[in-house]
Coordinates of C-alpha atoms in Angstrom, one line a residue:
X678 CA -41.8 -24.9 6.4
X679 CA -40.3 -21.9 8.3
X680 CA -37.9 -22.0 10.8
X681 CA -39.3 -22.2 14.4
X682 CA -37.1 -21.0 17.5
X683 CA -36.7 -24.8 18.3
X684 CA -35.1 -25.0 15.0
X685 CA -33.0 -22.6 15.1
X686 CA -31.6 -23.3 19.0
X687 CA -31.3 -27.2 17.8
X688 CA -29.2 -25.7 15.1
X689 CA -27.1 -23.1 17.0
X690 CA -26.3 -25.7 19.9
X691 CA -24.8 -28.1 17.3
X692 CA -22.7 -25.2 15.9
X693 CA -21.4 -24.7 19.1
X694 CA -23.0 -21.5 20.7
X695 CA -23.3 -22.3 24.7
X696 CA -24.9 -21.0 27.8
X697 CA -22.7 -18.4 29.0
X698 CA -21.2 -17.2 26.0
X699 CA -20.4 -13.2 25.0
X700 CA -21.9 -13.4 21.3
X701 CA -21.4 -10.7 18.8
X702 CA -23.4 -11.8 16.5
X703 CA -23.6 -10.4 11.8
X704 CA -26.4 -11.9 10.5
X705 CA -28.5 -12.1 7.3
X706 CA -32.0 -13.0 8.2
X707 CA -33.2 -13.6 4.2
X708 CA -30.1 -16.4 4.5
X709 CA -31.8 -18.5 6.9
X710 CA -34.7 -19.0 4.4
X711 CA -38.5 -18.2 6.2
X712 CA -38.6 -17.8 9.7
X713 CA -41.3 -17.9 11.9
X714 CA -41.9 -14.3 12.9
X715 CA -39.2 -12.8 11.7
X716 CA -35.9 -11.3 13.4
X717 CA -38.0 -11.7 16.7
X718 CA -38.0 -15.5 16.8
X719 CA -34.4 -15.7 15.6
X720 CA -33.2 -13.3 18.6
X721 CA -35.8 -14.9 21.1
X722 CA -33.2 -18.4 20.0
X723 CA -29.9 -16.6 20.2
X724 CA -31.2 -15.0 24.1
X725 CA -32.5 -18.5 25.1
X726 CA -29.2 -20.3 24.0
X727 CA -27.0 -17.8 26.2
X728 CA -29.0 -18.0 28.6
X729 CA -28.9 -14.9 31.5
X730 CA -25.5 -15.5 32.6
X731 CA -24.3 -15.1 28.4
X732 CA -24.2 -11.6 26.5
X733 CA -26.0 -10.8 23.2
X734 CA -24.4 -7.8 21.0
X735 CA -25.2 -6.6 17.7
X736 CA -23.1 -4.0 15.2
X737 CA -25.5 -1.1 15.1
X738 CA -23.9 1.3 12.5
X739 CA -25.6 3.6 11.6
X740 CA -24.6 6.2 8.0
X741 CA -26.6 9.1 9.6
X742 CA -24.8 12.1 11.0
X743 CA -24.8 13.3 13.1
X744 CA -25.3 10.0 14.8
X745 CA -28.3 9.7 17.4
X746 CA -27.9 6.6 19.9
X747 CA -31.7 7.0 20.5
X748 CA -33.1 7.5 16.7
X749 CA -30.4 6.6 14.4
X750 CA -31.0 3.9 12.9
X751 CA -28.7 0.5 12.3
X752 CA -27.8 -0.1 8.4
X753 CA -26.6 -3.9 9.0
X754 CA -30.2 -5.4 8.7
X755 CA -33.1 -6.1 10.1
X756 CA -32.2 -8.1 12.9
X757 CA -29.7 -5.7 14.2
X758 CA -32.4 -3.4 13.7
X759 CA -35.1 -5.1 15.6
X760 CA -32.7 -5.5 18.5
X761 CA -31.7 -1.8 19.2
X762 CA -35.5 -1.7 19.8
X763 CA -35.7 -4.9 22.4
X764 CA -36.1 -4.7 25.6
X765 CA -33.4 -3.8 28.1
X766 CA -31.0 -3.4 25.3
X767 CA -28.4 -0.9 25.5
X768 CA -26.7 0.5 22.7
X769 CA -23.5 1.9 22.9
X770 CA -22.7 6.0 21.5
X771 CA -20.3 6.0 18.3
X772 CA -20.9 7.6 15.1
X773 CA -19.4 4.9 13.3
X774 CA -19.5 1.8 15.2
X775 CA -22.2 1.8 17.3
X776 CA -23.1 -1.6 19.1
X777 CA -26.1 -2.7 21.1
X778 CA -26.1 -5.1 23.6
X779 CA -28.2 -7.4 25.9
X780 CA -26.9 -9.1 28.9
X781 CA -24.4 -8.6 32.5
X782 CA -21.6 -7.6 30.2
X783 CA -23.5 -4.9 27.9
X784 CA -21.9 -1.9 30.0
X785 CA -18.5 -3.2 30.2
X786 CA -18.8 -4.2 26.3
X787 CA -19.8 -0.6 25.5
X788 CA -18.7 1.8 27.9
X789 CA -16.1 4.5 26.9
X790 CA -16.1 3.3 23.5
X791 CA -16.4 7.1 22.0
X792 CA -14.0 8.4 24.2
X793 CA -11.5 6.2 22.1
X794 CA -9.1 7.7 19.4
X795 CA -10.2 4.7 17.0
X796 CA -12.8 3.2 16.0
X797 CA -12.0 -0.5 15.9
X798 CA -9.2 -0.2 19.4
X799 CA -8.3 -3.2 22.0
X800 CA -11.2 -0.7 23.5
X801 CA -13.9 -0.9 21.4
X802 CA -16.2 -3.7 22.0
X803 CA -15.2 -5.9 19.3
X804 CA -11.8 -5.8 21.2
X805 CA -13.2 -6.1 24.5
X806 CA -14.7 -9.6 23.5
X807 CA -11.8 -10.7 21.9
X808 CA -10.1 -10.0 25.4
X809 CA -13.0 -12.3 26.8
X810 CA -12.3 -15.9 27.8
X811 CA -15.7 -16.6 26.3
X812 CA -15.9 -14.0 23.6
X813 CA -17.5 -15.5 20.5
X814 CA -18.2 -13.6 16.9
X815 CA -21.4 -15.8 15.3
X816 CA -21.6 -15.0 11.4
X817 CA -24.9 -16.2 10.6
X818 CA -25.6 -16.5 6.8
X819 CA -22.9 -13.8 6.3
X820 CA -19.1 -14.6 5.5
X821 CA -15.4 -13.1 7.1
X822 CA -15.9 -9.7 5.0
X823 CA -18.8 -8.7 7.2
X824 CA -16.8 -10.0 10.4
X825 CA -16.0 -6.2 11.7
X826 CA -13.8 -8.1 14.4
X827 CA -11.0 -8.5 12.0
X828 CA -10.8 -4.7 11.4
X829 CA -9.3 -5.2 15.0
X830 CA -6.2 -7.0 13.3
X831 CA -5.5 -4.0 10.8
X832 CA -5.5 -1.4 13.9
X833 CA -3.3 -3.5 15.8
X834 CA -0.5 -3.6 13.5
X835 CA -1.4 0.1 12.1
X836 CA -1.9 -0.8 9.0
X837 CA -0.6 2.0 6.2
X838 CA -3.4 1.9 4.2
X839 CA -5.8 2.5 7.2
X840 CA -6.4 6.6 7.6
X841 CA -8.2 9.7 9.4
X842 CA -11.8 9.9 9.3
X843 CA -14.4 12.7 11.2
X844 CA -17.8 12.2 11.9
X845 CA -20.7 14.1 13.7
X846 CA -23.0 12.7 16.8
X847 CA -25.2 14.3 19.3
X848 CA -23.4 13.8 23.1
X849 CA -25.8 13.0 26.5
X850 CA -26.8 16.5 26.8
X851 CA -28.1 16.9 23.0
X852 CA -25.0 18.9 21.8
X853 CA -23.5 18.7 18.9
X854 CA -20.1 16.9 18.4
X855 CA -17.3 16.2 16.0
X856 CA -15.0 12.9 16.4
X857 CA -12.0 12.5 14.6
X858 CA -10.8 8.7 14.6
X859 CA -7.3 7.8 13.4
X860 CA -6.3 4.4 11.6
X861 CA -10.1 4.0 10.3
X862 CA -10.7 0.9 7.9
X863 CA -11.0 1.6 4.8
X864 CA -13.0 0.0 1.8
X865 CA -12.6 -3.7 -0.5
X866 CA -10.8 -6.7 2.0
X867 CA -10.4 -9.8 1.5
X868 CA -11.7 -11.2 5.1
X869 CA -12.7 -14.1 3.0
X870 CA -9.5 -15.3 2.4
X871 CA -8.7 -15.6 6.3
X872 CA -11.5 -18.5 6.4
X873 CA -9.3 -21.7 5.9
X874 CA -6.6 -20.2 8.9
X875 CA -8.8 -20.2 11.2
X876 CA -10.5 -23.1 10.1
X877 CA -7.3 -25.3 10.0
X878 CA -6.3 -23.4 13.6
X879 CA -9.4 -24.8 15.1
X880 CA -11.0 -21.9 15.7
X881 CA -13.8 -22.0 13.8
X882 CA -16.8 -24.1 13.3
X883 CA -19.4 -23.8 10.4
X884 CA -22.5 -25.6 10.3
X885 CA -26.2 -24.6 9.1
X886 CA -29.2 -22.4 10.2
X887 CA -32.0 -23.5 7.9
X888 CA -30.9 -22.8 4.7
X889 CA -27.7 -20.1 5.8
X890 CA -24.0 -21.4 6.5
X891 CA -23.1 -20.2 9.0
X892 CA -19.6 -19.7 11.2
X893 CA -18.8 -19.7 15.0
X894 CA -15.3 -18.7 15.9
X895 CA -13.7 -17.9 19.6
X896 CA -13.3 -13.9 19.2
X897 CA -9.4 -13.9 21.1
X898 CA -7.7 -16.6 19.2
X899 CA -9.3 -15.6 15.8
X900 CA -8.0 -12.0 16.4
X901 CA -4.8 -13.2 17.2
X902 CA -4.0 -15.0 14.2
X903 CA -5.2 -12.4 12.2
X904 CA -2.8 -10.4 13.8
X905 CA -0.1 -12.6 13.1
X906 CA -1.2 -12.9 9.0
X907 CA -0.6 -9.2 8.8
X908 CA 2.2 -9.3 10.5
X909 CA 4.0 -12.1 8.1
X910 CA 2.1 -9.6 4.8
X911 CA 0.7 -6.3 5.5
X912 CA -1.3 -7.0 2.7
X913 CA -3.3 -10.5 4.0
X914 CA -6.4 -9.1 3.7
X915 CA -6.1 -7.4 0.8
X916 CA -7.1 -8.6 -3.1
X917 CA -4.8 -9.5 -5.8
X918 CA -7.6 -8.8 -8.7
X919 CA -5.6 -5.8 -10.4
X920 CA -8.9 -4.0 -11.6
X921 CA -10.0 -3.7 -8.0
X922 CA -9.2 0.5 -7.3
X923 CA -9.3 -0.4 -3.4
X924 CA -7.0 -2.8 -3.2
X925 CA -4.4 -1.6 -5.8
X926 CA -4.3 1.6 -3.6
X927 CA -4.3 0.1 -0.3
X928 CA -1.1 -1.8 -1.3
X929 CA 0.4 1.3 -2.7
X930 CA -0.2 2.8 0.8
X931 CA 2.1 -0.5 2.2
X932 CA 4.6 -0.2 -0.9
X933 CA 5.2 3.4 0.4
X934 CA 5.2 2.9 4.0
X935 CA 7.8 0.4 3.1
X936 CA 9.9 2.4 1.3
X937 CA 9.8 5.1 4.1
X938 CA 11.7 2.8 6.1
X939 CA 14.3 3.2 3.4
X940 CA 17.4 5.5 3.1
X941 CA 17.0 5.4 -0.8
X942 CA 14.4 6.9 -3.0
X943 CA 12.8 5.0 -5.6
X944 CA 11.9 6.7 -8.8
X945 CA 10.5 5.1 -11.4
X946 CA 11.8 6.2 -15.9
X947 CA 8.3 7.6 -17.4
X948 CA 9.2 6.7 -20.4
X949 CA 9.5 2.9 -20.0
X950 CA 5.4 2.7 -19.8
X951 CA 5.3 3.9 -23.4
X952 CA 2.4 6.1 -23.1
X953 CA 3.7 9.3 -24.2
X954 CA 2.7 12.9 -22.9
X955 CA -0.6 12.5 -24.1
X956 CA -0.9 10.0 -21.7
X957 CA 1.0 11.2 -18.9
X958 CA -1.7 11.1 -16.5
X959 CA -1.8 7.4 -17.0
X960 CA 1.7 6.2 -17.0
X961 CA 1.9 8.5 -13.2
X962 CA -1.0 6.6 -12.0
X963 CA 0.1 3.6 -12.9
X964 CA 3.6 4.1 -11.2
X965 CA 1.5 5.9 -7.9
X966 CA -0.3 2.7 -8.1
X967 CA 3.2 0.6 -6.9
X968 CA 3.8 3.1 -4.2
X969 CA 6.2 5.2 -5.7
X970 CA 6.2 8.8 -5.6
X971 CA 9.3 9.9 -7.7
X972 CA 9.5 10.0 -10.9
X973 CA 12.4 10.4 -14.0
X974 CA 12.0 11.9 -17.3
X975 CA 14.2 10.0 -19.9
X976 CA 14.9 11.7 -23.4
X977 CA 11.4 10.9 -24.8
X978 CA 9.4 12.5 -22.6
X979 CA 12.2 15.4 -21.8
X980 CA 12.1 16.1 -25.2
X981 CA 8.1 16.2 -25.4
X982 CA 7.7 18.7 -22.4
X983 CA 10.4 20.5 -23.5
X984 CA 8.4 21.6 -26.6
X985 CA 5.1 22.5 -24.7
X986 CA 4.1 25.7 -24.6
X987 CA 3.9 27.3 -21.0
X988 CA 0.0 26.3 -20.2
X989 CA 0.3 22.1 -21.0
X990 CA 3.5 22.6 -18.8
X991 CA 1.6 24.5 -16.1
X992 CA -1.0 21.2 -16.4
X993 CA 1.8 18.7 -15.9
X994 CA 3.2 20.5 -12.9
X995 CA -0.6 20.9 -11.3
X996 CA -0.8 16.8 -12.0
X997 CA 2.3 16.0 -9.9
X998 CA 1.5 18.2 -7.1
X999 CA -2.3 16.7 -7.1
X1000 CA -1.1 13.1 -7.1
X1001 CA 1.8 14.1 -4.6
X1002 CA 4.4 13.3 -6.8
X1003 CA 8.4 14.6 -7.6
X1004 CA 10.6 14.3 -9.8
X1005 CA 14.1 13.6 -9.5
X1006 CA 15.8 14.0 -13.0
X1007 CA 15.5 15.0 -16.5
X1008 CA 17.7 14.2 -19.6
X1009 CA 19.9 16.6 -22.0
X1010 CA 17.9 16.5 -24.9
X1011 CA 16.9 18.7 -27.8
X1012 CA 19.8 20.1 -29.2
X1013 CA 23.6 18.9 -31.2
X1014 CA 25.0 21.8 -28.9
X1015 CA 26.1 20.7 -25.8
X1016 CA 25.5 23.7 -23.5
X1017 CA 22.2 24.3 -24.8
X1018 CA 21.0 20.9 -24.3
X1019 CA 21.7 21.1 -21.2
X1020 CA 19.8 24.6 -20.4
X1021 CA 16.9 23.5 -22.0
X1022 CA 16.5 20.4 -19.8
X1023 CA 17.7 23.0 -17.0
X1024 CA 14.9 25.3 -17.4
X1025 CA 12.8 21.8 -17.0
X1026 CA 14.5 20.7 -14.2
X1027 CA 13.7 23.5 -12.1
X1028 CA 10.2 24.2 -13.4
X1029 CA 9.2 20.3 -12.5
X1030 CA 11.1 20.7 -9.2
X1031 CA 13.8 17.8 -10.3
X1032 CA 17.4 18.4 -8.3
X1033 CA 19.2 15.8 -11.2
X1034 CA 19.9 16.8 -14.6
X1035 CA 21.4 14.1 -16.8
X1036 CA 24.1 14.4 -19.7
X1037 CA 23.3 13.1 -23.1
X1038 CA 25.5 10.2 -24.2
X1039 CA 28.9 11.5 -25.8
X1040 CA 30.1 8.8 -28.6
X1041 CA 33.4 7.0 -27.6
X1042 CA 35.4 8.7 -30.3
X1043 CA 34.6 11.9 -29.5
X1044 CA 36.6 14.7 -27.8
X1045 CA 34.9 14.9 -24.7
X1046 CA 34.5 18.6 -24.0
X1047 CA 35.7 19.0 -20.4
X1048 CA 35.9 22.5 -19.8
X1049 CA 32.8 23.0 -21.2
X1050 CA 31.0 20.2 -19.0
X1051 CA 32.7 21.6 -15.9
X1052 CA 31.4 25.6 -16.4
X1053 CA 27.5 24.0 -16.9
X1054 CA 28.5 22.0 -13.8
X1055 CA 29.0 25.3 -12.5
X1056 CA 26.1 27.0 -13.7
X1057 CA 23.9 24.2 -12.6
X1058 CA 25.4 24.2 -9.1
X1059 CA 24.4 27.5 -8.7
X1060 CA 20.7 26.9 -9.2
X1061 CA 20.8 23.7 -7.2
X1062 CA 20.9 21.1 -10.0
X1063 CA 23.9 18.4 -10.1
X1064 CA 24.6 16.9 -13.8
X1065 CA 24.9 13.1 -13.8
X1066 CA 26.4 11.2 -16.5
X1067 CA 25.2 7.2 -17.0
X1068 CA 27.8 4.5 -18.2
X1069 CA 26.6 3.4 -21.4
X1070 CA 28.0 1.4 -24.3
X1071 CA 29.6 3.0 -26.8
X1072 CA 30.3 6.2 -25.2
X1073 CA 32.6 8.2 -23.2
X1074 CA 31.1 6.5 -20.2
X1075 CA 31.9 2.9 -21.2
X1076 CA 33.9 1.4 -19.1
X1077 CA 34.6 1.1 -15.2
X1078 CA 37.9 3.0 -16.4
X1079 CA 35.9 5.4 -18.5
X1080 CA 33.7 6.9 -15.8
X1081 CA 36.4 7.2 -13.5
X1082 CA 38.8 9.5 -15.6
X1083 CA 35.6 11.3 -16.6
X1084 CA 34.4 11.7 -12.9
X1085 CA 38.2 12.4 -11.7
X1086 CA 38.4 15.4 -14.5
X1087 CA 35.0 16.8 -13.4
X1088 CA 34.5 17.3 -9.6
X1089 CA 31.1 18.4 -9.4
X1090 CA 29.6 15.5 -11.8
X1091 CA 27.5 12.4 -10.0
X1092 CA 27.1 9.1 -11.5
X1093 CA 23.9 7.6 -12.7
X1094 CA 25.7 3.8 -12.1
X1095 CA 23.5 1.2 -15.0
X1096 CA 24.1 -2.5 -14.1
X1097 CA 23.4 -3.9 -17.3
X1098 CA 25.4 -1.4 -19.3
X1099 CA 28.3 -2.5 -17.6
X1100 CA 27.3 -6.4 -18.0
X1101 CA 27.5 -5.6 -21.8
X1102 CA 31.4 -4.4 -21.9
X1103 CA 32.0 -7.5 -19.7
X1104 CA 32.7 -6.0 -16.3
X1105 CA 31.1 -7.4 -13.0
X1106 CA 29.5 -4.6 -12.0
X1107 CA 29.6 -5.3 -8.1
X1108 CA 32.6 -7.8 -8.1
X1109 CA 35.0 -5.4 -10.2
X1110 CA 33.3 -2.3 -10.9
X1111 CA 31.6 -1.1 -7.5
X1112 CA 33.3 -2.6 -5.0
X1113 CA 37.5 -2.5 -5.7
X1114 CA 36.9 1.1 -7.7
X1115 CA 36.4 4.1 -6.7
X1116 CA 32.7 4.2 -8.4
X1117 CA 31.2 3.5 -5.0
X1118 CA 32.1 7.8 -4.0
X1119 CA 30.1 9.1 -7.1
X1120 CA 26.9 7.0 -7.5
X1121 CA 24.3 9.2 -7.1
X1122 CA 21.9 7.0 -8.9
X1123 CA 21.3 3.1 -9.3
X1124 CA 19.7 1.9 -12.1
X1125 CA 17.5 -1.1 -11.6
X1126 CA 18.0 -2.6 -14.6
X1127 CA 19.7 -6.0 -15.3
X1128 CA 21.2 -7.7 -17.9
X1129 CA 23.7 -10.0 -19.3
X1130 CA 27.1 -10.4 -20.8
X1131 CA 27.4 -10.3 -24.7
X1132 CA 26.0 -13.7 -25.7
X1133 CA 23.4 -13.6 -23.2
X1134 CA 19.8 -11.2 -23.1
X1135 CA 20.8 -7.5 -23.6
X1136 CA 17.9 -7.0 -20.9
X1137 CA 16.4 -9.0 -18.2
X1138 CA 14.3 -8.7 -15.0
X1139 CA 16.5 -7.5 -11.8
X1140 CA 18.4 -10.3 -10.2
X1141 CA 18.2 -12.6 -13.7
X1142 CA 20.9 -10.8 -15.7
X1143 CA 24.7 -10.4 -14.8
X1144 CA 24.3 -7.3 -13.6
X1145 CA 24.6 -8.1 -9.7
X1146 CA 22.0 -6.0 -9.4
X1147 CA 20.8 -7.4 -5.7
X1148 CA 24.4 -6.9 -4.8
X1149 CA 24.6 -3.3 -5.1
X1150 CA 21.3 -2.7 -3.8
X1151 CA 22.3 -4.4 -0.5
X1152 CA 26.1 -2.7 -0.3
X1153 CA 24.0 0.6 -1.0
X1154 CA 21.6 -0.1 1.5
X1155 CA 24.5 -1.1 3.9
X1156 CA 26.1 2.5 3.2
X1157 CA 23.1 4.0 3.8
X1158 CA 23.1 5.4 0.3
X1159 CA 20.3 8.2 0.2
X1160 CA 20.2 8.4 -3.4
X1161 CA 17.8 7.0 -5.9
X1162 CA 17.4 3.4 -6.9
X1163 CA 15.5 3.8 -10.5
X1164 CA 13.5 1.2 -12.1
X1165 CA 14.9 0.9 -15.5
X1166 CA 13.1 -1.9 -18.3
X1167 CA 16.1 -1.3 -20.9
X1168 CA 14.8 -2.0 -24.2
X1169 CA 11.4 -3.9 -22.9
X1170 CA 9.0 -0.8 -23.1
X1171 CA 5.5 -0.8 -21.7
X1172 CA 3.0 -1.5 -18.9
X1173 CA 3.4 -5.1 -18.6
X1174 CA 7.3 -4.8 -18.7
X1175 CA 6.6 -2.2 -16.1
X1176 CA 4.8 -4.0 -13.7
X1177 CA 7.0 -7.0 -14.3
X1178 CA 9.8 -4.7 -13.4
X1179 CA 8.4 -3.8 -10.3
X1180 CA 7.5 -6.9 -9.3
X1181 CA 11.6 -8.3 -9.6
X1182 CA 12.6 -5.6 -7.5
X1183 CA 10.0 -6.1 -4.9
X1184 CA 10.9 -9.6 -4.5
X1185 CA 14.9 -8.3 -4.2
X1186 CA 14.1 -6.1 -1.4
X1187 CA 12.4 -8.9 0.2
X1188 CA 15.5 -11.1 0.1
X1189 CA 18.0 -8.7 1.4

């Protein structure tokens, strides 16, 4: 049988919904099953159970622009639609949010709101019920991804994936208008997963309206914990399914706005995704996609773009500028001489816009060619490049003692310090190496890469090796160290490793 309007107030008055009450109301009238006469009888219920002291509102967004308050119509159903039509209604003027609303609070609910610089404001009339002592949001047959309320939360603590948006409506007078609104709400949430807080807060009720579960939930106190979710994680209300585009950009946006707050710069080595140059496209995506912007070309792919004719250069350049990326050092590669090694990766440097160019490794036994090193320092100094040498096994950079009677015969050099290299000659690279040497002056890079002494995993995840690796990112940190922290996998190549990688180093930052 259909759904009468005794029905449906029987049904709303055991959900909650009282005489009095401010109701903003998302619906889904094809939930409720058959209803007698349509959107009319359910609104002709929702009015009676108010009652003329309560206040009925309904989204009415509209995708037309320009908008029209008069004409444009609502594209959240056919009940919000049916309402902007009903008598003594009064819907409010926003090109984006537009609300209509029935009852002695409709002008305060509505007033002003496109005078606002945002859509979704302690202003707008989703935040002027929540500032209501009897402010109520009624989801009827719909669920918390169509509760518009909590869009509220994400403006309140400016959330850094929200962004600019300009839209077109027609003013009082008929004239044409632009409104640009700041912190707009994006795409994909996941409002759904807010549903057991406020259900184990006691804010929220559920109950049924013929055949549609519905939700009532005190507008104020469900705002504020929403609030406080994003506050604990900026990204609450966001997914964790990795093949959803809106979500694995939104938490970019918080990785970087994160990272802003930093004195370091994290860059991220190319080459550990394994893609190669055909791919390069790919593996900067997938490192944009973790928030980071900066970017280092190990030998492999040094070597590959060194070999590239001008135009597939040209292409690479016109990718980092599009996805808004840098890069912060190259590799000597390419050559057995020395000095041209290091011009080729020069010429690189400064057509990719990198400020770091690093030395190839120089074997242990070998004479290590200091005047030579300190005329390309030279060279490179005068075309705003600074050569970095990294410790590594087995060469002239081996030890804690190694780099330092390298670095003291060679002023102008910078150290690319690597925490698991100097695990693997035994050292403690915060303990011993950092802290009582004079290492600390040079660093110019850290390598987040981790491993242990011999005996143990040549490579590990950050923070699992004996690399003290969370030691020298918070004694960096503490000196204000406005270099670059790297993400390094060692000897684990590929996207997995990658991500994994990222992951560790999150979760270090966290605990600092």
């Amino acid at each position: 049988m259909a759904l009468t309007k005794g029905d449906i107030c029987s049904s709303l008055r055991q959900l909650g919904v009282q005489h009095g009450t401010i109701l903003m109301v998302h619906s889904s009238l094809s939930a409720l099953g058959e209803v007698e006469h349509g959107p009319d009888t359910l609104i002709d219920a929702l009015l009676e159970i108010i009652g003329p002291s309560g206040t009925l509102c309904m989204p009415a967004m509209s995708g037309e622009q320009p908008f029209r308050t008069e004409s444009s119509p609502s594209n959240v159903g056919i009940v919000t639609e049916r309402f902007r039509h009903w008598p003594g209604v009064k819907r409010g003027l926003h090109p984006t949010h537009s609300v209509s609303c029935l009852g002695p609070k409709a002008d305060e609910i509505i007033a002003g709101h496109i005078d606002q610089p945002t859509a979704l404001g302690p202003d707008s009339p989703w935040g002027r019920i929540a500032r209501m002592e009897d402010g109520y949001v009624l989801l009827l047959g719909a669920d918390q991804d169509r509760n518009t309320l909590l869009h509220c939360a994400e403006e309140a603590v400016d959330a850094p994936y929200l962004s600019p948006l300009t839209r077109t409506y027609i003013d009082a007078d008929g004239n044409l208008q632009t409104k640009e609104l700041a912190r707009f709400p994006g795409p994909h949430r996941d409002f759904i997963g807010l549903t057991a807080l406020f259900r184990e807060a006691g804010v929220l009720t559920t109950g049924k309206v013929g055949r549609a579960l519905c939700q009532l939930m005190h507008a104020g106190r469900t705002l504020e914990l929403s609030i406080a979710a994003l506050r604990k994680d900026p990204a609450a209300v966001l997914c964790d399914n990795p093949n959803c585009a809106d979500c694995v950009e939104q938490r970019a946006a918080i990785a970087r706005h994160r990272l802003a707050q930093e004195d370091f710069t994290l860059t991220a080595l190319v080459d550990d995704l394994g893609l190669g140059i055909d791919r390069i496209q790919d593996a900067l995506g997938l490192i944009a996609n973790r928030g980071i912007e900066t970017v280092e070309f190990g030998p492999l792919l040094t070597s590959q773009l060194i070999t590239l004719a001008e135009e597939p250069l040209t292409e690479v350049r016109a990718l980092l500028s599009a996805m808004g990326m840098s890069v912060s050092m190259v590799s000597c590669v390419g050559s057995r001489d020395l000095s041209e090694a290091v011009h080729h990766s020069a010429d690189l440097a400064k057509a990719l816009g990198a400020t770091l160019v690093k030395l190839p490794p120089i074997p242990l036994e070998a004479e290590i060619p200091v005047e030579d090193i300190a005329l390309l320092v030279q060279e490179l100094g005068d075309i705003g490049l600074t050569l970095v040498i990294e410790n590594q096994e087995g060469t002239f950079c081996d030890t804690k003692g190694d780099c330092e009677a390298v670095l003291a015969s060679l002023p102008g050099v910078d150290l690319a310090f690597n925490p698991a290299n100097f695990a693997h000659v035994e050292e403690h690279p915060f303990l011993y190496t950092f802290y009582k040497g004079k290492l600390k002056h040079r660093v110019r890079q850290l390598y987040i890469t981790d491993g242990c002494r011999p005996g143990g995993d040549l490579f590990t995840l950050p923070g699992q090796g004996n690399g003290e690796v969370k030691e020298l990112m918070s004694i960096l940190r503490c000196r204000g160290f406005d270099g670059f922290f790297c993400l390094k996998t060692g000897s684990r190549i590929g996207v997995d490793e990658f991500k994994r990688q990222c992951d560790a180093f999150w979760h270090l930052i966290e605990t600092l």
